């Protein structure tokens, strides 16, 4: 195929992912009669737009559903996210060192941390940085990496290298979905790799996911996080799926839709 415009070529790459046509850099470069560098730029752009996902072997696959942007996700299940965030805030103590991941649920938590003294917070989430820009005490670290517009955060080797130099009292992670067998999903595989590394560096790990994400398979990227970790969701989540997740060794916390007093220490 020759003389395709950039837009046409990228649209065709997505079609090839659907039809299981050429799916790695070298094959696509030959197919379109362009350089491998051009194809890598195309794949990077399509991945950032949530139209495809990349595997570690370099092949491409169609994302199960178009990945929504963070701004689109912020309005979803707002009340449930607030309840989950309020529960999570009570697990944070003055002087803690925290890792705040990507995701709107984590950003909802971040806006409630300002009044806790002497926190050290590391994040790859631009919304977290904005929410905590006026942090009166403590420290705020941006781990850096490649900026991903859809999730409004940073991913890749630089973020991974930074997190491997740190340890955390508690990490709060986001996710696109949680399967019945306890795996979490992300449209971007680099985000999954980052979460796996975080789990090895944190004493407590909480995955914040409102009920609509439980049992869902919105994308094709999956990871089984190393135990122990805790799934925090709300009471709209399917009970049978939660039971299945719990059977894998994951601790499950269901935050009730009607808030109750909870003074439980960590």
PDB file of C-alpha atoms in Angstrom:
ATOM      1  CA  UNK A   1       0.000   0.000   0.000  1.00  0.00           C
ATOM      2  CA  UNK A   2       1.522   3.351  -1.040  1.00  0.00           C
ATOM      3  CA  UNK A   3       0.759   7.087  -1.004  1.00  0.00           C
ATOM      4  CA  UNK A   4      -1.582   6.928   1.990  1.00  0.00           C
ATOM      5  CA  UNK A   5      -1.859  10.097   4.050  1.00  0.00           C
ATOM      6  CA  UNK A   6      -0.924   9.959   7.714  1.00  0.00           C
ATOM      7  CA  UNK A   7      -4.572   9.892   8.781  1.00  0.00           C
ATOM      8  CA  UNK A   8      -5.431   7.199   6.219  1.00  0.00           C
ATOM      9  CA  UNK A   9      -2.430   5.096   7.230  1.00  0.00           C
ATOM     10  CA  UNK A  10      -3.329   5.244  10.923  1.00  0.00           C
ATOM     11  CA  UNK A  11      -6.954   4.356  10.211  1.00  0.00           C
ATOM     12  CA  UNK A  12      -5.738   1.408   8.146  1.00  0.00           C
ATOM     13  CA  UNK A  13      -3.456   0.237  10.972  1.00  0.00           C
ATOM     14  CA  UNK A  14      -6.503   0.036  13.246  1.00  0.00           C
ATOM     15  CA  UNK A  15      -8.360  -1.946  10.549  1.00  0.00           C
ATOM     16  CA  UNK A  16      -5.417  -4.333  10.267  1.00  0.00           C
ATOM     17  CA  UNK A  17      -5.546  -4.884  14.019  1.00  0.00           C
ATOM     18  CA  UNK A  18      -9.189  -5.889  13.647  1.00  0.00           C
ATOM     19  CA  UNK A  19      -8.545  -8.239  10.736  1.00  0.00           C
ATOM     20  CA  UNK A  20      -5.308  -9.716  12.160  1.00  0.00           C
ATOM     21  CA  UNK A  21      -3.288  -8.397   9.254  1.00  0.00           C
ATOM     22  CA  UNK A  22       0.342  -7.202   9.591  1.00  0.00           C
ATOM     23  CA  UNK A  23       0.733  -6.261  13.247  1.00  0.00           C
ATOM     24  CA  UNK A  24       4.371  -5.541  14.024  1.00  0.00           C
ATOM     25  CA  UNK A  25       6.607  -2.616  13.116  1.00  0.00           C
ATOM     26  CA  UNK A  26       8.639  -4.279  10.363  1.00  0.00           C
ATOM     27  CA  UNK A  27       5.611  -5.835   8.651  1.00  0.00           C
ATOM     28  CA  UNK A  28       3.688  -2.555   8.772  1.00  0.00           C
ATOM     29  CA  UNK A  29       6.654  -0.617   7.388  1.00  0.00           C
ATOM     30  CA  UNK A  30       6.793  -2.948   4.368  1.00  0.00           C
ATOM     31  CA  UNK A  31       3.014  -2.883   3.948  1.00  0.00           C
ATOM     32  CA  UNK A  32       2.862   0.917   3.837  1.00  0.00           C
ATOM     33  CA  UNK A  33       6.262   1.428   2.175  1.00  0.00           C
ATOM     34  CA  UNK A  34       7.435   3.774   4.932  1.00  0.00           C
ATOM     35  CA  UNK A  35      10.223   3.668   7.498  1.00  0.00           C
ATOM     36  CA  UNK A  36      10.024   1.804  10.774  1.00  0.00           C
ATOM     37  CA  UNK A  37      10.374   5.138  12.583  1.00  0.00           C
ATOM     38  CA  UNK A  38       7.230   6.405  10.858  1.00  0.00           C
ATOM     39  CA  UNK A  39       5.314   3.306  11.964  1.00  0.00           C
ATOM     40  CA  UNK A  40       6.543   3.683  15.549  1.00  0.00           C
ATOM     41  CA  UNK A  41       5.244   7.261  15.582  1.00  0.00           C
ATOM     42  CA  UNK A  42       1.911   6.057  14.200  1.00  0.00           C
ATOM     43  CA  UNK A  43       1.632   3.335  16.853  1.00  0.00           C
ATOM     44  CA  UNK A  44       2.569   5.734  19.640  1.00  0.00           C
ATOM     45  CA  UNK A  45      -0.127   8.155  18.520  1.00  0.00           C
ATOM     46  CA  UNK A  46      -2.789   5.447  18.156  1.00  0.00           C
ATOM     47  CA  UNK A  47      -1.906   4.050  21.569  1.00  0.00           C
ATOM     48  CA  UNK A  48      -2.154   7.483  23.220  1.00  0.00           C
ATOM     49  CA  UNK A  49      -5.571   7.921  21.571  1.00  0.00           C
ATOM     50  CA  UNK A  50      -6.703   4.581  22.980  1.00  0.00           C
ATOM     51  CA  UNK A  51      -7.391   3.091  19.528  1.00  0.00           C
ATOM     52  CA  UNK A  52      -4.891   0.226  19.852  1.00  0.00           C
ATOM     53  CA  UNK A  53      -2.757  -1.342  22.532  1.00  0.00           C
ATOM     54  CA  UNK A  54       0.816  -2.615  22.232  1.00  0.00           C
ATOM     55  CA  UNK A  55       2.157  -5.942  23.441  1.00  0.00           C
ATOM     56  CA  UNK A  56       5.649  -6.471  24.787  1.00  0.00           C
ATOM     57  CA  UNK A  57       6.507  -8.306  21.578  1.00  0.00           C
ATOM     58  CA  UNK A  58       5.704  -5.222  19.525  1.00  0.00           C
ATOM     59  CA  UNK A  59       2.475  -6.453  17.974  1.00  0.00           C
ATOM     60  CA  UNK A  60      -0.723  -4.431  18.060  1.00  0.00           C
ATOM     61  CA  UNK A  61      -4.251  -5.334  19.041  1.00  0.00           C
ATOM     62  CA  UNK A  62      -7.533  -3.523  19.006  1.00  0.00           C
ATOM     63  CA  UNK A  63      -8.599  -2.061  22.323  1.00  0.00           C
ATOM     64  CA  UNK A  64     -11.799  -3.753  23.504  1.00  0.00           C
ATOM     65  CA  UNK A  65     -13.635  -0.424  23.714  1.00  0.00           C
ATOM     66  CA  UNK A  66     -12.452   3.061  22.886  1.00  0.00           C
ATOM     67  CA  UNK A  67     -10.610   4.265  25.968  1.00  0.00           C
ATOM     68  CA  UNK A  68     -12.392   7.289  27.479  1.00  0.00           C
ATOM     69  CA  UNK A  69     -10.345  10.322  28.423  1.00  0.00           C
ATOM     70  CA  UNK A  70      -9.860  11.264  32.060  1.00  0.00           C
ATOM     71  CA  UNK A  71     -12.227  14.216  31.666  1.00  0.00           C
ATOM     72  CA  UNK A  72     -14.923  11.818  30.433  1.00  0.00           C
ATOM     73  CA  UNK A  73     -14.323   9.427  33.344  1.00  0.00           C
ATOM     74  CA  UNK A  74     -14.384  12.120  36.014  1.00  0.00           C
ATOM     75  CA  UNK A  75     -18.170  12.415  35.784  1.00  0.00           C
ATOM     76  CA  UNK A  76     -18.769   8.647  36.001  1.00  0.00           C
ATOM     77  CA  UNK A  77     -20.010   7.210  39.317  1.00  0.00           C
ATOM     78  CA  UNK A  78     -19.095  10.436  41.102  1.00  0.00           C
ATOM     79  CA  UNK A  79     -20.930   9.630  44.343  1.00  0.00           C
ATOM     80  CA  UNK A  80     -19.323   6.193  44.564  1.00  0.00           C
ATOM     81  CA  UNK A  81     -15.856   7.650  43.983  1.00  0.00           C
ATOM     82  CA  UNK A  82     -16.389  10.172  46.767  1.00  0.00           C
ATOM     83  CA  UNK A  83     -17.421   7.427  49.221  1.00  0.00           C
ATOM     84  CA  UNK A  84     -14.398   5.300  48.251  1.00  0.00           C
ATOM     85  CA  UNK A  85     -12.118   8.332  48.581  1.00  0.00           C
ATOM     86  CA  UNK A  86     -13.466   9.146  52.038  1.00  0.00           C
ATOM     87  CA  UNK A  87     -12.817   5.555  53.145  1.00  0.00           C
ATOM     88  CA  UNK A  88      -9.305   5.627  51.689  1.00  0.00           C
ATOM     89  CA  UNK A  89      -8.475   8.938  53.362  1.00  0.00           C
ATOM     90  CA  UNK A  90      -8.988   7.328  56.767  1.00  0.00           C
ATOM     91  CA  UNK A  91      -6.143   4.912  55.970  1.00  0.00           C
ATOM     92  CA  UNK A  92      -3.679   7.799  55.674  1.00  0.00           C
ATOM     93  CA  UNK A  93      -1.805   8.944  58.790  1.00  0.00           C
ATOM     94  CA  UNK A  94       0.277  12.101  59.363  1.00  0.00           C
ATOM     95  CA  UNK A  95       3.837  11.549  58.193  1.00  0.00           C
ATOM     96  CA  UNK A  96       2.966   8.764  55.735  1.00  0.00           C
ATOM     97  CA  UNK A  97       4.739   8.276  52.431  1.00  0.00           C
ATOM     98  CA  UNK A  98       2.188   7.645  49.675  1.00  0.00           C
ATOM     99  CA  UNK A  99       2.095   6.658  46.015  1.00  0.00           C
ATOM    100  CA  UNK A 100      -0.902   8.033  44.114  1.00  0.00           C
ATOM    101  CA  UNK A 101      -1.478   6.367  40.752  1.00  0.00           C
ATOM    102  CA  UNK A 102      -3.337   7.493  37.642  1.00  0.00           C
ATOM    103  CA  UNK A 103      -7.132   7.575  37.562  1.00  0.00           C
ATOM    104  CA  UNK A 104     -10.067   9.748  38.562  1.00  0.00           C
ATOM    105  CA  UNK A 105     -10.769   7.786  41.766  1.00  0.00           C
ATOM    106  CA  UNK A 106      -7.220   8.429  42.960  1.00  0.00           C
ATOM    107  CA  UNK A 107      -7.533  12.105  42.029  1.00  0.00           C
ATOM    108  CA  UNK A 108     -10.733  12.276  44.083  1.00  0.00           C
ATOM    109  CA  UNK A 109      -8.777  10.974  47.059  1.00  0.00           C
ATOM    110  CA  UNK A 110      -5.931  13.449  46.513  1.00  0.00           C
ATOM    111  CA  UNK A 111      -8.203  16.455  46.974  1.00  0.00           C
ATOM    112  CA  UNK A 112      -8.989  15.195  50.495  1.00  0.00           C
ATOM    113  CA  UNK A 113      -5.394  14.882  51.707  1.00  0.00           C
ATOM    114  CA  UNK A 114      -4.415  18.528  52.074  1.00  0.00           C
ATOM    115  CA  UNK A 115      -5.124  18.758  55.782  1.00  0.00           C
ATOM    116  CA  UNK A 116      -3.079  15.705  56.780  1.00  0.00           C
ATOM    117  CA  UNK A 117       0.287  16.883  58.053  1.00  0.00           C
ATOM    118  CA  UNK A 118       3.769  15.972  56.823  1.00  0.00           C
ATOM    119  CA  UNK A 119       2.799  13.653  53.984  1.00  0.00           C
ATOM    120  CA  UNK A 120       5.333  12.690  51.338  1.00  0.00           C
ATOM    121  CA  UNK A 121       3.387  12.006  48.153  1.00  0.00           C
ATOM    122  CA  UNK A 122       4.797  10.635  44.894  1.00  0.00           C
ATOM    123  CA  UNK A 123       2.593  10.551  41.817  1.00  0.00           C
ATOM    124  CA  UNK A 124       2.419  10.194  38.051  1.00  0.00           C
ATOM    125  CA  UNK A 125      -1.043  11.800  37.969  1.00  0.00           C
ATOM    126  CA  UNK A 126      -1.272  15.396  36.729  1.00  0.00           C
ATOM    127  CA  UNK A 127      -4.689  15.805  38.419  1.00  0.00           C
ATOM    128  CA  UNK A 128      -3.097  14.837  41.740  1.00  0.00           C
ATOM    129  CA  UNK A 129      -0.346  17.413  41.256  1.00  0.00           C
ATOM    130  CA  UNK A 130      -2.980  20.077  40.543  1.00  0.00           C
ATOM    131  CA  UNK A 131      -5.110  19.065  43.543  1.00  0.00           C
ATOM    132  CA  UNK A 132      -2.132  19.141  45.920  1.00  0.00           C
ATOM    133  CA  UNK A 133      -0.269  22.113  44.484  1.00  0.00           C
ATOM    134  CA  UNK A 134      -1.122  24.100  47.625  1.00  0.00           C
ATOM    135  CA  UNK A 135      -0.105  21.346  50.037  1.00  0.00           C
ATOM    136  CA  UNK A 136       0.592  23.309  53.272  1.00  0.00           C
ATOM    137  CA  UNK A 137       3.090  20.786  54.666  1.00  0.00           C
ATOM    138  CA  UNK A 138       4.921  17.702  53.484  1.00  0.00           C
ATOM    139  CA  UNK A 139       6.430  16.973  50.079  1.00  0.00           C
ATOM    140  CA  UNK A 140       5.019  16.333  46.620  1.00  0.00           C
ATOM    141  CA  UNK A 141       7.066  14.434  44.019  1.00  0.00           C
ATOM    142  CA  UNK A 142       6.286  13.998  40.324  1.00  0.00           C
ATOM    143  CA  UNK A 143       7.892  10.759  39.116  1.00  0.00           C
ATOM    144  CA  UNK A 144       8.039  11.898  35.494  1.00  0.00           C
ATOM    145  CA  UNK A 145       8.046   9.881  32.296  1.00  0.00           C
ATOM    146  CA  UNK A 146       6.251  10.196  28.970  1.00  0.00           C
ATOM    147  CA  UNK A 147       3.066  12.258  29.200  1.00  0.00           C
ATOM    148  CA  UNK A 148      -0.059  10.325  28.154  1.00  0.00           C
ATOM    149  CA  UNK A 149      -2.865  12.766  27.255  1.00  0.00           C
ATOM    150  CA  UNK A 150      -5.788  10.343  27.632  1.00  0.00           C
ATOM    151  CA  UNK A 151      -4.960   9.547  31.247  1.00  0.00           C
ATOM    152  CA  UNK A 152      -3.328  12.936  31.964  1.00  0.00           C
ATOM    153  CA  UNK A 153      -0.333  11.323  33.562  1.00  0.00           C
ATOM    154  CA  UNK A 154       3.149   9.950  33.062  1.00  0.00           C
ATOM    155  CA  UNK A 155       4.164   6.443  32.007  1.00  0.00           C
ATOM    156  CA  UNK A 156       7.181   4.530  30.807  1.00  0.00           C
ATOM    157  CA  UNK A 157      10.746   3.674  31.834  1.00  0.00           C
ATOM    158  CA  UNK A 158      11.486   6.985  33.581  1.00  0.00           C
ATOM    159  CA  UNK A 159       8.487   6.587  35.908  1.00  0.00           C
ATOM    160  CA  UNK A 160       9.416   2.943  36.510  1.00  0.00           C
ATOM    161  CA  UNK A 161      13.043   3.796  37.313  1.00  0.00           C
ATOM    162  CA  UNK A 162      11.921   6.475  39.774  1.00  0.00           C
ATOM    163  CA  UNK A 163       9.476   4.236  41.641  1.00  0.00           C
ATOM    164  CA  UNK A 164      12.103   1.518  42.046  1.00  0.00           C
ATOM    165  CA  UNK A 165      14.206   3.947  44.115  1.00  0.00           C
ATOM    166  CA  UNK A 166      11.407   4.586  46.634  1.00  0.00           C
ATOM    167  CA  UNK A 167       9.366   2.781  49.265  1.00  0.00           C
ATOM    168  CA  UNK A 168       5.870   3.685  50.433  1.00  0.00           C
ATOM    169  CA  UNK A 169       3.707   3.180  53.478  1.00  0.00           C
ATOM    170  CA  UNK A 170       0.648   3.039  51.237  1.00  0.00           C
ATOM    171  CA  UNK A 171      -0.085   3.022  47.506  1.00  0.00           C
ATOM    172  CA  UNK A 172      -3.458   3.890  46.010  1.00  0.00           C
ATOM    173  CA  UNK A 173      -3.911   2.506  42.498  1.00  0.00           C
ATOM    174  CA  UNK A 174      -6.552   3.015  39.830  1.00  0.00           C
ATOM    175  CA  UNK A 175      -7.735   0.526  37.200  1.00  0.00           C
ATOM    176  CA  UNK A 176      -9.995   0.241  34.153  1.00  0.00           C
ATOM    177  CA  UNK A 177     -11.537  -3.017  35.391  1.00  0.00           C
ATOM    178  CA  UNK A 178     -11.180  -5.989  37.720  1.00  0.00           C
ATOM    179  CA  UNK A 179     -11.831  -9.516  36.459  1.00  0.00           C
ATOM    180  CA  UNK A 180     -13.530 -12.276  38.502  1.00  0.00           C
ATOM    181  CA  UNK A 181     -10.154 -13.993  38.883  1.00  0.00           C
ATOM    182  CA  UNK A 182      -8.577 -10.949  40.494  1.00  0.00           C
ATOM    183  CA  UNK A 183      -6.689  -9.452  37.562  1.00  0.00           C
ATOM    184  CA  UNK A 184      -6.747  -5.723  36.842  1.00  0.00           C
ATOM    185  CA  UNK A 185      -6.897  -4.132  33.397  1.00  0.00           C
ATOM    186  CA  UNK A 186      -5.484  -1.063  31.677  1.00  0.00           C
ATOM    187  CA  UNK A 187      -5.607   0.099  28.085  1.00  0.00           C
ATOM    188  CA  UNK A 188      -1.923   1.009  28.302  1.00  0.00           C
ATOM    189  CA  UNK A 189       0.463  -1.829  29.156  1.00  0.00           C
ATOM    190  CA  UNK A 190       3.022   0.554  30.625  1.00  0.00           C
ATOM    191  CA  UNK A 191       0.493   1.471  33.314  1.00  0.00           C
ATOM    192  CA  UNK A 192       0.179  -2.201  34.238  1.00  0.00           C
ATOM    193  CA  UNK A 193       3.950  -2.573  34.511  1.00  0.00           C
ATOM    194  CA  UNK A 194       4.088   0.494  36.755  1.00  0.00           C
ATOM    195  CA  UNK A 195       1.431  -0.929  39.111  1.00  0.00           C
ATOM    196  CA  UNK A 196       3.293  -4.232  39.387  1.00  0.00           C
ATOM    197  CA  UNK A 197       6.449  -2.376  40.416  1.00  0.00           C
ATOM    198  CA  UNK A 198       4.566  -0.231  42.925  1.00  0.00           C
ATOM    199  CA  UNK A 199       3.167  -3.336  44.641  1.00  0.00           C
ATOM    200  CA  UNK A 200       6.718  -4.462  45.380  1.00  0.00           C
ATOM    201  CA  UNK A 201       7.605  -1.106  46.935  1.00  0.00           C
ATOM    202  CA  UNK A 202       4.555  -0.452  49.160  1.00  0.00           C
ATOM    203  CA  UNK A 203       3.604  -1.884  52.549  1.00  0.00           C
ATOM    204  CA  UNK A 204      -0.136  -1.402  51.901  1.00  0.00           C
ATOM    205  CA  UNK A 205      -1.726  -1.456  48.426  1.00  0.00           C
ATOM    206  CA  UNK A 206      -5.301  -0.380  47.731  1.00  0.00           C
ATOM    207  CA  UNK A 207      -6.916  -0.569  44.276  1.00  0.00           C
ATOM    208  CA  UNK A 208      -9.783   1.929  44.077  1.00  0.00           C
ATOM    209  CA  UNK A 209     -12.523   0.824  41.652  1.00  0.00           C
ATOM    210  CA  UNK A 210     -16.191   1.763  41.737  1.00  0.00           C
ATOM    211  CA  UNK A 211     -18.774  -0.985  41.265  1.00  0.00           C
ATOM    212  CA  UNK A 212     -19.234  -0.551  37.516  1.00  0.00           C
ATOM    213  CA  UNK A 213     -15.636  -1.685  36.984  1.00  0.00           C
ATOM    214  CA  UNK A 214     -15.984  -4.959  38.851  1.00  0.00           C
ATOM    215  CA  UNK A 215     -16.202  -7.978  36.559  1.00  0.00           C
ATOM    216  CA  UNK A 216     -15.686  -5.827  33.471  1.00  0.00           C
ATOM    217  CA  UNK A 217     -13.233  -6.429  30.623  1.00  0.00           C
ATOM    218  CA  UNK A 218     -13.058  -3.059  28.854  1.00  0.00           C
ATOM    219  CA  UNK A 219      -9.593  -3.588  27.341  1.00  0.00           C
ATOM    220  CA  UNK A 220      -7.173  -6.410  26.540  1.00  0.00           C
ATOM    221  CA  UNK A 221      -4.302  -5.505  28.879  1.00  0.00           C
ATOM    222  CA  UNK A 222      -4.329  -7.494  32.131  1.00  0.00           C
ATOM    223  CA  UNK A 223      -2.063  -8.125  35.111  1.00  0.00           C
ATOM    224  CA  UNK A 224      -2.257 -10.157  38.310  1.00  0.00           C
ATOM    225  CA  UNK A 225      -0.830  -7.974  41.038  1.00  0.00           C
ATOM    226  CA  UNK A 226       1.389  -9.668  43.630  1.00  0.00           C
ATOM    227  CA  UNK A 227      -0.453 -10.342  46.886  1.00  0.00           C
ATOM    228  CA  UNK A 228      -1.315  -8.937  49.326  1.00  0.00           C
ATOM    229  CA  UNK A 229      -3.463  -6.063  48.092  1.00  0.00           C
ATOM    230  CA  UNK A 230      -6.940  -4.741  48.815  1.00  0.00           C
ATOM    231  CA  UNK A 231      -9.737  -3.969  46.374  1.00  0.00           C
ATOM    232  CA  UNK A 232     -11.866  -1.063  47.553  1.00  0.00           C
ATOM    233  CA  UNK A 233     -15.225  -0.744  45.809  1.00  0.00           C
ATOM    234  CA  UNK A 234     -18.850   0.214  46.575  1.00  0.00           C
ATOM    235  CA  UNK A 235     -21.989  -1.815  47.180  1.00  0.00           C
ATOM    236  CA  UNK A 236     -23.153  -1.616  43.562  1.00  0.00           C
ATOM    237  CA  UNK A 237     -20.478  -4.205  42.656  1.00  0.00           C
ATOM    238  CA  UNK A 238     -21.822  -7.729  41.877  1.00  0.00           C
ATOM    239  CA  UNK A 239     -21.566  -9.840  45.015  1.00  0.00           C
ATOM    240  CA  UNK A 240     -20.764 -13.058  43.141  1.00  0.00           C
ATOM    241  CA  UNK A 241     -17.867 -11.418  41.326  1.00  0.00           C
ATOM    242  CA  UNK A 242     -16.536  -9.968  44.582  1.00  0.00           C
ATOM    243  CA  UNK A 243     -16.681 -13.425  46.149  1.00  0.00           C
ATOM    244  CA  UNK A 244     -14.724 -14.836  43.221  1.00  0.00           C
ATOM    245  CA  UNK A 245     -12.098 -12.103  43.543  1.00  0.00           C
ATOM    246  CA  UNK A 246     -11.815 -12.688  47.266  1.00  0.00           C
ATOM    247  CA  UNK A 247     -11.279 -16.398  46.670  1.00  0.00           C
ATOM    248  CA  UNK A 248      -8.043 -15.554  44.814  1.00  0.00           C
ATOM    249  CA  UNK A 249      -6.547 -14.122  48.002  1.00  0.00           C
ATOM    250  CA  UNK A 250      -7.370 -10.461  47.354  1.00  0.00           C
ATOM    251  CA  UNK A 251      -8.850  -8.637  50.336  1.00  0.00           C
ATOM    252  CA  UNK A 252     -12.133  -6.954  49.371  1.00  0.00           C
ATOM    253  CA  UNK A 253     -13.615  -3.894  51.068  1.00  0.00           C
ATOM    254  CA  UNK A 254     -17.132  -2.784  50.108  1.00  0.00           C
ATOM    255  CA  UNK A 255     -17.914   0.812  51.044  1.00  0.00           C
ATOM    256  CA  UNK A 256     -21.649   1.199  51.731  1.00  0.00           C
ATOM    257  CA  UNK A 257     -23.667   3.738  49.753  1.00  0.00           C
ATOM    258  CA  UNK A 258     -24.872   5.176  53.056  1.00  0.00           C
ATOM    259  CA  UNK A 259     -21.758   6.416  54.868  1.00  0.00           C
ATOM    260  CA  UNK A 260     -21.153   5.010  58.346  1.00  0.00           C
ATOM    261  CA  UNK A 261     -18.667   5.998  61.005  1.00  0.00           C
ATOM    262  CA  UNK A 262     -15.398   4.156  60.441  1.00  0.00           C
ATOM    263  CA  UNK A 263     -12.574   4.887  62.840  1.00  0.00           C
ATOM    264  CA  UNK A 264     -10.717   1.654  62.129  1.00  0.00           C
ATOM    265  CA  UNK A 265      -6.955   2.055  62.147  1.00  0.00           C
ATOM    266  CA  UNK A 266      -4.871   0.540  59.365  1.00  0.00           C
TER     267      UNK A 266
END
